[in-house]
Tab-separated table of C-alpha atoms in Angstrom:
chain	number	residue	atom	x	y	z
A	164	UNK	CA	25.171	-12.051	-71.870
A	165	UNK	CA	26.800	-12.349	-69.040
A	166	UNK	CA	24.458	-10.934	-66.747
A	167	UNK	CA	21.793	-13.627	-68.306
A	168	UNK	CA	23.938	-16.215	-67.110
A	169	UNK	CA	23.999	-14.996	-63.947
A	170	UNK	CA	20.155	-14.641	-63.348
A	171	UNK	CA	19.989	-18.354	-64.668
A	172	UNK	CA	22.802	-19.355	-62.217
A	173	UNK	CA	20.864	-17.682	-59.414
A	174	UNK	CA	17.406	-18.860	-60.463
A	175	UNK	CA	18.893	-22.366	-60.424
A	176	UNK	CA	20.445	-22.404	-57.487
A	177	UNK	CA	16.865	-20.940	-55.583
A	178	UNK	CA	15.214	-24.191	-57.009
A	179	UNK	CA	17.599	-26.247	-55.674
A	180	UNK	CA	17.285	-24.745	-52.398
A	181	UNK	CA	13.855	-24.949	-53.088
A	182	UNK	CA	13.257	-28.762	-53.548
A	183	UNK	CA	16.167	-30.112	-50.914
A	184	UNK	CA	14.150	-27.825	-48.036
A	185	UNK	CA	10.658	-29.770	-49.540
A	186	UNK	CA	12.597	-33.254	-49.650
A	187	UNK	CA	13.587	-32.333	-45.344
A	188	UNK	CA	9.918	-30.945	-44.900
A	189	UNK	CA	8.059	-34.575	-46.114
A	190	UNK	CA	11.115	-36.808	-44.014
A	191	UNK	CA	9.719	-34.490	-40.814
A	192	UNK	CA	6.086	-35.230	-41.612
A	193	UNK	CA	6.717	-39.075	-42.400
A	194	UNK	CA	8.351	-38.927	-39.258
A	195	UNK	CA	6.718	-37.258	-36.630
A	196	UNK	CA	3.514	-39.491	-38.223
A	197	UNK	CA	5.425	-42.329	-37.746
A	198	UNK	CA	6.184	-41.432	-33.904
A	199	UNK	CA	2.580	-40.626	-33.188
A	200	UNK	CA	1.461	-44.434	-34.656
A	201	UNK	CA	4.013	-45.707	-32.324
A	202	UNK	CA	2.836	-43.808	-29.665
A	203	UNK	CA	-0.500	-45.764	-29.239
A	204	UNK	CA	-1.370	-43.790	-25.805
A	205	UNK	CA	-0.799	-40.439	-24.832
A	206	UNK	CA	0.630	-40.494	-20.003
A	207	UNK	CA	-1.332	-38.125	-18.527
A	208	UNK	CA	-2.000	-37.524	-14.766
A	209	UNK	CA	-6.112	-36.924	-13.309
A	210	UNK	CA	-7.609	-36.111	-10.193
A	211	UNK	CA	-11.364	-36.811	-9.269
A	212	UNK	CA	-13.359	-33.459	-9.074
A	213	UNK	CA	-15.266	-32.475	-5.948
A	214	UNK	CA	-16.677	-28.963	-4.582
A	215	UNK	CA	-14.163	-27.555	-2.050
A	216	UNK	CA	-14.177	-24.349	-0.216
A	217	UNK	CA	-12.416	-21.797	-1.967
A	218	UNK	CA	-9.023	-20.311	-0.953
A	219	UNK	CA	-7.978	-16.871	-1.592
A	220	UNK	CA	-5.140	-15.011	-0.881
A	221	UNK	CA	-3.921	-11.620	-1.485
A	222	UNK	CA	-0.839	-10.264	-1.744
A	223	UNK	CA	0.541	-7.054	-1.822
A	224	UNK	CA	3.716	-5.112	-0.282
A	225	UNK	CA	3.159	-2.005	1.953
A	226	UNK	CA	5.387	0.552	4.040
A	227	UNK	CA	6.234	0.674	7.918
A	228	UNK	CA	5.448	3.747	9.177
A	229	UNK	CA	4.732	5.076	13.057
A	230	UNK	CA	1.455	5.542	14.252
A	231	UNK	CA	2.838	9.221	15.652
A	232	UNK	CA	4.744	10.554	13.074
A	233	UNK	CA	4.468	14.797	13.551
A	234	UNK	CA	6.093	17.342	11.584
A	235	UNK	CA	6.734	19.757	14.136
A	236	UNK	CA	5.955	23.869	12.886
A	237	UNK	CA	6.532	27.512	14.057
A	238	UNK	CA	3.932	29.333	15.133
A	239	UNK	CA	6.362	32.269	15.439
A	240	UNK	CA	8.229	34.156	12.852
A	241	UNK	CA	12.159	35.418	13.397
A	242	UNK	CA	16.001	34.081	13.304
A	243	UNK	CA	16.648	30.860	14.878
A	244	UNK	CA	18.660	31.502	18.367
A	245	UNK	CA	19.312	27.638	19.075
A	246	UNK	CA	18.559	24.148	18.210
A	247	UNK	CA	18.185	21.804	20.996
A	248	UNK	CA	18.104	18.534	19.621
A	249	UNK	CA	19.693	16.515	17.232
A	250	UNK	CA	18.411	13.524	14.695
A	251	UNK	CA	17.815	9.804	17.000
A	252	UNK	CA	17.229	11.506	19.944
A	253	UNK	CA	14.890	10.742	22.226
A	254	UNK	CA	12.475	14.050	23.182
A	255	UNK	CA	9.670	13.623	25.577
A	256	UNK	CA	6.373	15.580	25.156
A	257	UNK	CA	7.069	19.343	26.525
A	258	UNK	CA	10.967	19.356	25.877
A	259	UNK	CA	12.809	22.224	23.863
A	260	UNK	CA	13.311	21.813	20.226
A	261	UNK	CA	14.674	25.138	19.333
A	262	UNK	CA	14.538	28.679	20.450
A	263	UNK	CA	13.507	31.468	18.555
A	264	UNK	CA	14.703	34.880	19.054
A	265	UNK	CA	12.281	36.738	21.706
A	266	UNK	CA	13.122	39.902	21.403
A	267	UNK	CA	10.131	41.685	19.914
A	268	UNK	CA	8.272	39.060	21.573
A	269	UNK	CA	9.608	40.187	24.974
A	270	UNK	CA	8.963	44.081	24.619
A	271	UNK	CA	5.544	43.767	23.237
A	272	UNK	CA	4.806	41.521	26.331
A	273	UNK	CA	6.205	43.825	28.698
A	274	UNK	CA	4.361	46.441	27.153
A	275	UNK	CA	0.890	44.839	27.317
A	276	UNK	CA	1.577	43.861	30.866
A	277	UNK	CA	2.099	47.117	32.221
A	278	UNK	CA	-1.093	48.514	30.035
A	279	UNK	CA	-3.185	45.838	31.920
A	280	UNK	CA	-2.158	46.648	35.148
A	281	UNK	CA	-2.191	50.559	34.200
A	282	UNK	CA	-6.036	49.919	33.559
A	283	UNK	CA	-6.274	47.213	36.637
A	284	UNK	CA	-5.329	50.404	38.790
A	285	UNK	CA	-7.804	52.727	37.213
A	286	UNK	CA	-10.767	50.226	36.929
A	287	UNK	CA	-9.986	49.510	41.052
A	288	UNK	CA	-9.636	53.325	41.982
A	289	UNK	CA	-12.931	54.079	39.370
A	290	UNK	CA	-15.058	50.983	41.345
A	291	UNK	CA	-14.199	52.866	44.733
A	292	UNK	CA	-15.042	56.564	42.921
A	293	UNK	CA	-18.483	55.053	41.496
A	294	UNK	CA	-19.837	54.017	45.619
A	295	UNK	CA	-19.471	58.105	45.633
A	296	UNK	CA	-21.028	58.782	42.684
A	297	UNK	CA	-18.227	60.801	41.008
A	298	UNK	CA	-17.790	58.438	38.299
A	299	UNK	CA	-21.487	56.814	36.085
A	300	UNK	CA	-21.993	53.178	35.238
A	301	UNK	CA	-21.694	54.000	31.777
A	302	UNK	CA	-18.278	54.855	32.065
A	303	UNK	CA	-17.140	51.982	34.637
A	304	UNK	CA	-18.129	49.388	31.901
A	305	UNK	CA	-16.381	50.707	28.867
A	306	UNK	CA	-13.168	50.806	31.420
A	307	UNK	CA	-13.896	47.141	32.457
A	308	UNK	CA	-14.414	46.097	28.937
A	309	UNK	CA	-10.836	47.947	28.073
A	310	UNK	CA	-9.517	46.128	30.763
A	311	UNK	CA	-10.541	42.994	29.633
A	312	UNK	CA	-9.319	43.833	26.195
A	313	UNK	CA	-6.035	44.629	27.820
A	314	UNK	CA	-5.860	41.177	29.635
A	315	UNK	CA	-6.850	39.085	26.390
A	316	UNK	CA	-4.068	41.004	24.398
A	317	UNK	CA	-1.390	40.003	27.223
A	318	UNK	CA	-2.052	36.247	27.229
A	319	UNK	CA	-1.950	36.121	23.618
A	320	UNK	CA	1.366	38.193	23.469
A	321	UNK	CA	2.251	35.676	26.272
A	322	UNK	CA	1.338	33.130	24.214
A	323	UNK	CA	3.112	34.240	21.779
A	324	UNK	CA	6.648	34.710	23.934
A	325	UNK	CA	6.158	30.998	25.325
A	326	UNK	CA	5.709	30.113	21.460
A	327	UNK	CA	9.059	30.985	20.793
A	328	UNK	CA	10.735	28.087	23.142
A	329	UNK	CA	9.437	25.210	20.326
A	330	UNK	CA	8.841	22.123	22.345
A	331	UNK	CA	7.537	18.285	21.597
A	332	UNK	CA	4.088	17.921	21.482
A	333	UNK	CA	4.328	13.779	21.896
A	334	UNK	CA	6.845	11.553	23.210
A	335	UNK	CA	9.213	9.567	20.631
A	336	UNK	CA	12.654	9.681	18.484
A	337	UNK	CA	13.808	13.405	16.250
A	338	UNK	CA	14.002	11.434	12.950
A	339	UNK	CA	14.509	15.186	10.827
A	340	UNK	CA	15.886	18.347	11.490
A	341	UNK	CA	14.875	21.154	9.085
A	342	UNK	CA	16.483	23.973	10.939
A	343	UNK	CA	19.431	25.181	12.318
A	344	UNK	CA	21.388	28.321	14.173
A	345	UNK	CA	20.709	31.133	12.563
A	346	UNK	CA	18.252	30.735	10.205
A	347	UNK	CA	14.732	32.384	9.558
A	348	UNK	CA	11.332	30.835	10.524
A	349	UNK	CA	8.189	31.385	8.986
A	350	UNK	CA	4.756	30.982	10.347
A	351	UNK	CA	4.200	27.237	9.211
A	352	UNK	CA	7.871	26.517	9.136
A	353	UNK	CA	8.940	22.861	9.274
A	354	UNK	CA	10.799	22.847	12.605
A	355	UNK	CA	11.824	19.091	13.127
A	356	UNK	CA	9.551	15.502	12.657
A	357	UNK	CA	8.970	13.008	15.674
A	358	UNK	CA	8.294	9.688	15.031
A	359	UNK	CA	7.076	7.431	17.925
A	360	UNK	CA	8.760	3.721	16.669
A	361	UNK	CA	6.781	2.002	19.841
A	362	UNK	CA	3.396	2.107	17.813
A	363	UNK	CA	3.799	0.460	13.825
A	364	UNK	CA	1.486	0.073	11.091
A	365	UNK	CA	1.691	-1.050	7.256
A	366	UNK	CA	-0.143	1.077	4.607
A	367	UNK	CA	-0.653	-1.611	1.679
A	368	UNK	CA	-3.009	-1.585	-1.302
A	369	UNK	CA	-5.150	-3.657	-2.676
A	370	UNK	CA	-7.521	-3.897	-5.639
A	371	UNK	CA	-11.009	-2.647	-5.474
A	372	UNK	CA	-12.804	-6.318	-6.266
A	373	UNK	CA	-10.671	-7.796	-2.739
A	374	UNK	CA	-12.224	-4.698	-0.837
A	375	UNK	CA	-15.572	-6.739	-0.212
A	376	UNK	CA	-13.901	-9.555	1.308
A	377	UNK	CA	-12.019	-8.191	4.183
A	378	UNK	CA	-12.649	-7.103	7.838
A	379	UNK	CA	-11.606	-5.054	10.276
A	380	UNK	CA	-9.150	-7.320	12.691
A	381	UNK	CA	-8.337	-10.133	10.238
A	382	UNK	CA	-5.240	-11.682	10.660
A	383	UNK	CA	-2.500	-10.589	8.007
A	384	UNK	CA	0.927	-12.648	7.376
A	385	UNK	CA	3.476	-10.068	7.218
A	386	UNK	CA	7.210	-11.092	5.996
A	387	UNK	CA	10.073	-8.871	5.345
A	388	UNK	CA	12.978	-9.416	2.483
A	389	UNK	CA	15.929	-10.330	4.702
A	390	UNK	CA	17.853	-13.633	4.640
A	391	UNK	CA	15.990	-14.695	7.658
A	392	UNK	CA	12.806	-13.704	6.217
A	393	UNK	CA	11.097	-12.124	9.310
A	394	UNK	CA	7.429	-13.007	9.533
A	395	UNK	CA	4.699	-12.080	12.225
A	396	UNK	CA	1.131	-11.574	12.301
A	397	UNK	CA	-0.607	-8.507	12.042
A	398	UNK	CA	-4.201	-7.344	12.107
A	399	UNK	CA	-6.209	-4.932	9.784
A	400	UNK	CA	-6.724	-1.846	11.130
A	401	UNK	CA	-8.500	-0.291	8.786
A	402	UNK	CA	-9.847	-0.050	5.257
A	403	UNK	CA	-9.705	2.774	2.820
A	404	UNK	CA	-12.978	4.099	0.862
A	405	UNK	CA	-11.625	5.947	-1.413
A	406	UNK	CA	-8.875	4.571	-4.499
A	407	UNK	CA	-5.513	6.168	-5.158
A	408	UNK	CA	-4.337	7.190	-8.800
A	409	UNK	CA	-3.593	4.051	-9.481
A	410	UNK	CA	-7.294	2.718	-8.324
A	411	UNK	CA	-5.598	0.482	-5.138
A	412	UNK	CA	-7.790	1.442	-2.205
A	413	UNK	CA	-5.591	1.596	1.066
A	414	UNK	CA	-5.468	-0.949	3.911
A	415	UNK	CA	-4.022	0.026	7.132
A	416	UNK	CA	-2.407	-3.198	8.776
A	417	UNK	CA	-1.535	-2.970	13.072
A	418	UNK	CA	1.758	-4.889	13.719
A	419	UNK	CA	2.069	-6.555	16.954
A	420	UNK	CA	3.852	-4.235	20.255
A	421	UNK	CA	6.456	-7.048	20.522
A	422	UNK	CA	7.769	-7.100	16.852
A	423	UNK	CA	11.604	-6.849	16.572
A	424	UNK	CA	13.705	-5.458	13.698
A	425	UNK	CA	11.217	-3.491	12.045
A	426	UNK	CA	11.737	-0.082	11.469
A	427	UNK	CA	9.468	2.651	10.072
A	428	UNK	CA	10.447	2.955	6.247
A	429	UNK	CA	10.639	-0.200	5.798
A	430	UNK	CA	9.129	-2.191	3.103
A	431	UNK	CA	6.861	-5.527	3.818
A	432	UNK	CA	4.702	-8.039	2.223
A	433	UNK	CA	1.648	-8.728	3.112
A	434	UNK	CA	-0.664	-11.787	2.665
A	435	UNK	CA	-4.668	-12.321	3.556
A	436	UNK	CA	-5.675	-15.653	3.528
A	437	UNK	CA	-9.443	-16.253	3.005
A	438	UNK	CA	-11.771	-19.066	2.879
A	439	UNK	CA	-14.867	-18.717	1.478
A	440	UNK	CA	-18.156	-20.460	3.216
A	441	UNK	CA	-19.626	-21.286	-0.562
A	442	UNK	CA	-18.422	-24.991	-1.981
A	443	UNK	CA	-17.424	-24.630	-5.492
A	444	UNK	CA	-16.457	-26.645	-8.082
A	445	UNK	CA	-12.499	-25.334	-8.771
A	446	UNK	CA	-9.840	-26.202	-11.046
A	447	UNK	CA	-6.392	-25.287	-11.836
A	448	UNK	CA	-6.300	-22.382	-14.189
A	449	UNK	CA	-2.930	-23.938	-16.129
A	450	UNK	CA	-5.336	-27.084	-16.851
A	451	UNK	CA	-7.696	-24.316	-19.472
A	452	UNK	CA	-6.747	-24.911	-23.247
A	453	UNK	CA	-8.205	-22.496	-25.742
A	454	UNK	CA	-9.641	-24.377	-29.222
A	455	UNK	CA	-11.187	-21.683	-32.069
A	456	UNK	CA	-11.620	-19.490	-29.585
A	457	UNK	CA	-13.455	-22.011	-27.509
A	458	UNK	CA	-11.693	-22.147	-23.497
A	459	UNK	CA	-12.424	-25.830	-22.080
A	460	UNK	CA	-10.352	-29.139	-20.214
A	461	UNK	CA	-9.975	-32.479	-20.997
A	462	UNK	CA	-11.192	-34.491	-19.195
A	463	UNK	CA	-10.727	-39.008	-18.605
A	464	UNK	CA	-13.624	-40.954	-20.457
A	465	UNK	CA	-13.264	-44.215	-21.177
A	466	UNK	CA	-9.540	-44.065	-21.516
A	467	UNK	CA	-9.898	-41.222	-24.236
A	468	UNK	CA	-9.489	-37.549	-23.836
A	469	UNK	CA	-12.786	-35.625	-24.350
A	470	UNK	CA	-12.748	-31.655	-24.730
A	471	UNK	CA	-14.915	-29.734	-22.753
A	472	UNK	CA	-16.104	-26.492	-23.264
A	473	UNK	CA	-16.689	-24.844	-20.244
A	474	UNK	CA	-17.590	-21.604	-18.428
A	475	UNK	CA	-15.738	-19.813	-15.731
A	476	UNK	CA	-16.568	-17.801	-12.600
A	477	UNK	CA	-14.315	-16.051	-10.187
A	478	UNK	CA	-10.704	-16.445	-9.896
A	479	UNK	CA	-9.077	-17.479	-6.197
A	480	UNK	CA	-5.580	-17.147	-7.103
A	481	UNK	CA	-3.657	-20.514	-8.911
A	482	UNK	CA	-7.306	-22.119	-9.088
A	483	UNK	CA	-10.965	-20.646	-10.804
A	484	UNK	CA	-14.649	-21.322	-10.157
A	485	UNK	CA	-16.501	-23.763	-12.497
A	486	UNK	CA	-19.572	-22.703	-13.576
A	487	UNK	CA	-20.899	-25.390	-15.813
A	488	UNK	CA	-19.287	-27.703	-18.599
A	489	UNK	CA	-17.793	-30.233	-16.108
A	490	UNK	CA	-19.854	-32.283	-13.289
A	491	UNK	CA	-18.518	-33.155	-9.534
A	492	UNK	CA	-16.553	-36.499	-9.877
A	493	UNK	CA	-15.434	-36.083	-13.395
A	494	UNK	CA	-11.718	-37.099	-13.702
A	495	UNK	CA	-9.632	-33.654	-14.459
A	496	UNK	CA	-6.179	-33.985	-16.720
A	497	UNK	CA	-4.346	-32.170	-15.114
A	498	UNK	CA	-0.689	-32.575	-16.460
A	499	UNK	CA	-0.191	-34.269	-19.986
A	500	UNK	CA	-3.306	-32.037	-21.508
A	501	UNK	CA	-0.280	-29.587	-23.444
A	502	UNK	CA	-0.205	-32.633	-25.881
A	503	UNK	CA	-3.405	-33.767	-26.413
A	504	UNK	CA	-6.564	-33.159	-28.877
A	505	UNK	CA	-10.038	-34.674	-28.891
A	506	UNK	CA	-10.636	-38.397	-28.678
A	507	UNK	CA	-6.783	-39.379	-28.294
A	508	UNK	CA	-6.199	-42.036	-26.137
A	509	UNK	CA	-4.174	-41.837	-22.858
A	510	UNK	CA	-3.112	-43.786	-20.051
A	511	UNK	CA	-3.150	-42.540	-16.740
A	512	UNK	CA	0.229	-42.865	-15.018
A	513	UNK	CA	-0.413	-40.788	-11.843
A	514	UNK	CA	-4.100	-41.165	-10.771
């Protein structure tokens, strides 16, 4: 019994709830019907339509880097006897980096130098002994070629010695040392990298439908994050043909000699402004409603709002290409639109 009384409590109670939520519901419809019959005209703000040349831009952010950045590597193998510099110095193209050890380098040099002139001497006294006949022709060429064998094997082994006194192959700043006293280098090993700050470019990315609109030496706005917002002008370089992983093709952006404050590793944005030679017939893309699945504008006609359905062409960033739908002079709604339907009536309080 008791829990029958409690279902009928609680069913009660649910229809109560029920019909007081209904009773709110038709107050809010009365109402807000009310408010629209008051509200005889709908403000809404136009602008006359007319074909304009269409401005893009495109943004994107890219990173500083030098135009001579070198990773500098052994050609030698053996324990490293000294390093020479030290990271922010300035090195100048030819200058010691390190020093390998050289000795194995040394003997084997000394050793092939001697073995040339050993065969110098012979291939001298043997030229002189051939006038007398005492030694063929046959024989005087096989010692030339051993002496030329002899001489090729001492400049590389020469080579080789000079190789282990690691210098600069450019001019600029020691930004990384990978090495130090002591330790073992490989053929290939990273010795140090040199990065020349006096030449700067920005490697940004772009999307592959933008690639067909730039050129080679258009101006880009470039702007860094600081406080003071640093901006210059910089000029495209060079375009990428090939996409990354993420399918951004590279653009290679030249930054003025006389720009200040930027450093490689830094992070910019980037901006291309450009204006098409077509007229087109553009609108604001916030001013598109979507009806049924139909996209259109209002638009002002005889003090009403009128719907049209319309169709789209290319996008040139806050704005988008009119195709057809909407005719040159037609008055646009642009703000006040969010509100209205077909046919409602509106006064225009900003023309």
């Amino acid at each position: 019994m008791k829990s029958i009384f409690r279902i009928t409590v609680i069913v009660l109670l649910i229809a109560l709830l029920a019909a007081v939520l209904f009773r709110k519901k038709q107050n809010i419809l009365i109402e807000s019907k009310s408010n629209k019959l008051e509200l005889k005209e709908i403000p809404v703000e136009v602008t006359t339509l007319i074909k304009s040349s269409p401005q893009l831009k495109i943004k994107s952010t890219g990173i500083v880097e030098s135009l001579e950045e070198i990773i500098v590597v052994s050609t030698v193998q053996g324990p490293v006897r000294s390093v020479e510099v030290f990271i922010g110095e300035s090195v100048k193209q030819g200058d010691v980096i390190a020093v390998a050890d050289d000795f194995y380098a040394t003997k084997e040099y000394s050793i092939a130098s001697d073995s040339y002139r050993q065969l110098q001497k012979e291939f001298v006294r043997s030229e002189e002994l051939s006038k007398e006949a005492a030694v063929t022709g046959q024989q005087l060429e096989q010692l030339k070629i051993q002496l030329e064998g002899a001489n090729i094997k001492q400049q590389t082994l020469q080579r080789r010695l000079e190789d282990t006194r690691i210098k600069a192959p450019v001019n600029g700043t020691i930004n990384h040392v990978f090495v130090k006293k002591g330790s073992v280098l490989g053929n290939g090993s990273p010795v140090c990298e040199i990065v020349n700050p006096a030449g700067l470019k920005v490697t940004a990315h772009i999307p592959a439908n933008n690639i067909e609109l730039l050129d080679k030496n258009m101006p880009v706005q470039l702007s860094d994050n600081s406080d003071m917002l640093n901006s210059f002008t910089g000029t495209i370089s060079g375009i990428g043909v090939k996409p990354d992983r993420t399918g951004l093709y590279p653009l290679s952006i030249q930054l003025p000699s006389n720009t200040t404050g930027i450093k490689p590793g830094m992070l910019l944005n980037a901006e291309i402004e450009i204006s098409s030679p077509t007229r087109a017939l553009l609108i604001p893309r916030n001013t598109i409603k979507s009806f049924d699945d139909k996209r259109g504008v209002f638009i002002l006609e005889k003090n009403r709002a009128k719907f049209c359905i319309i169709t789209t062409g290319k996008k040139y960033s806050e704005q988008i290409e009119v195709i057809s739908g909407i005719e040159e002079g037609s008055m646009l709604i642009t703000n006040g639109h969010q509100f209205l339907e077909d046919g409602d009536a509106v006064k225009v309080v900003k023309p």
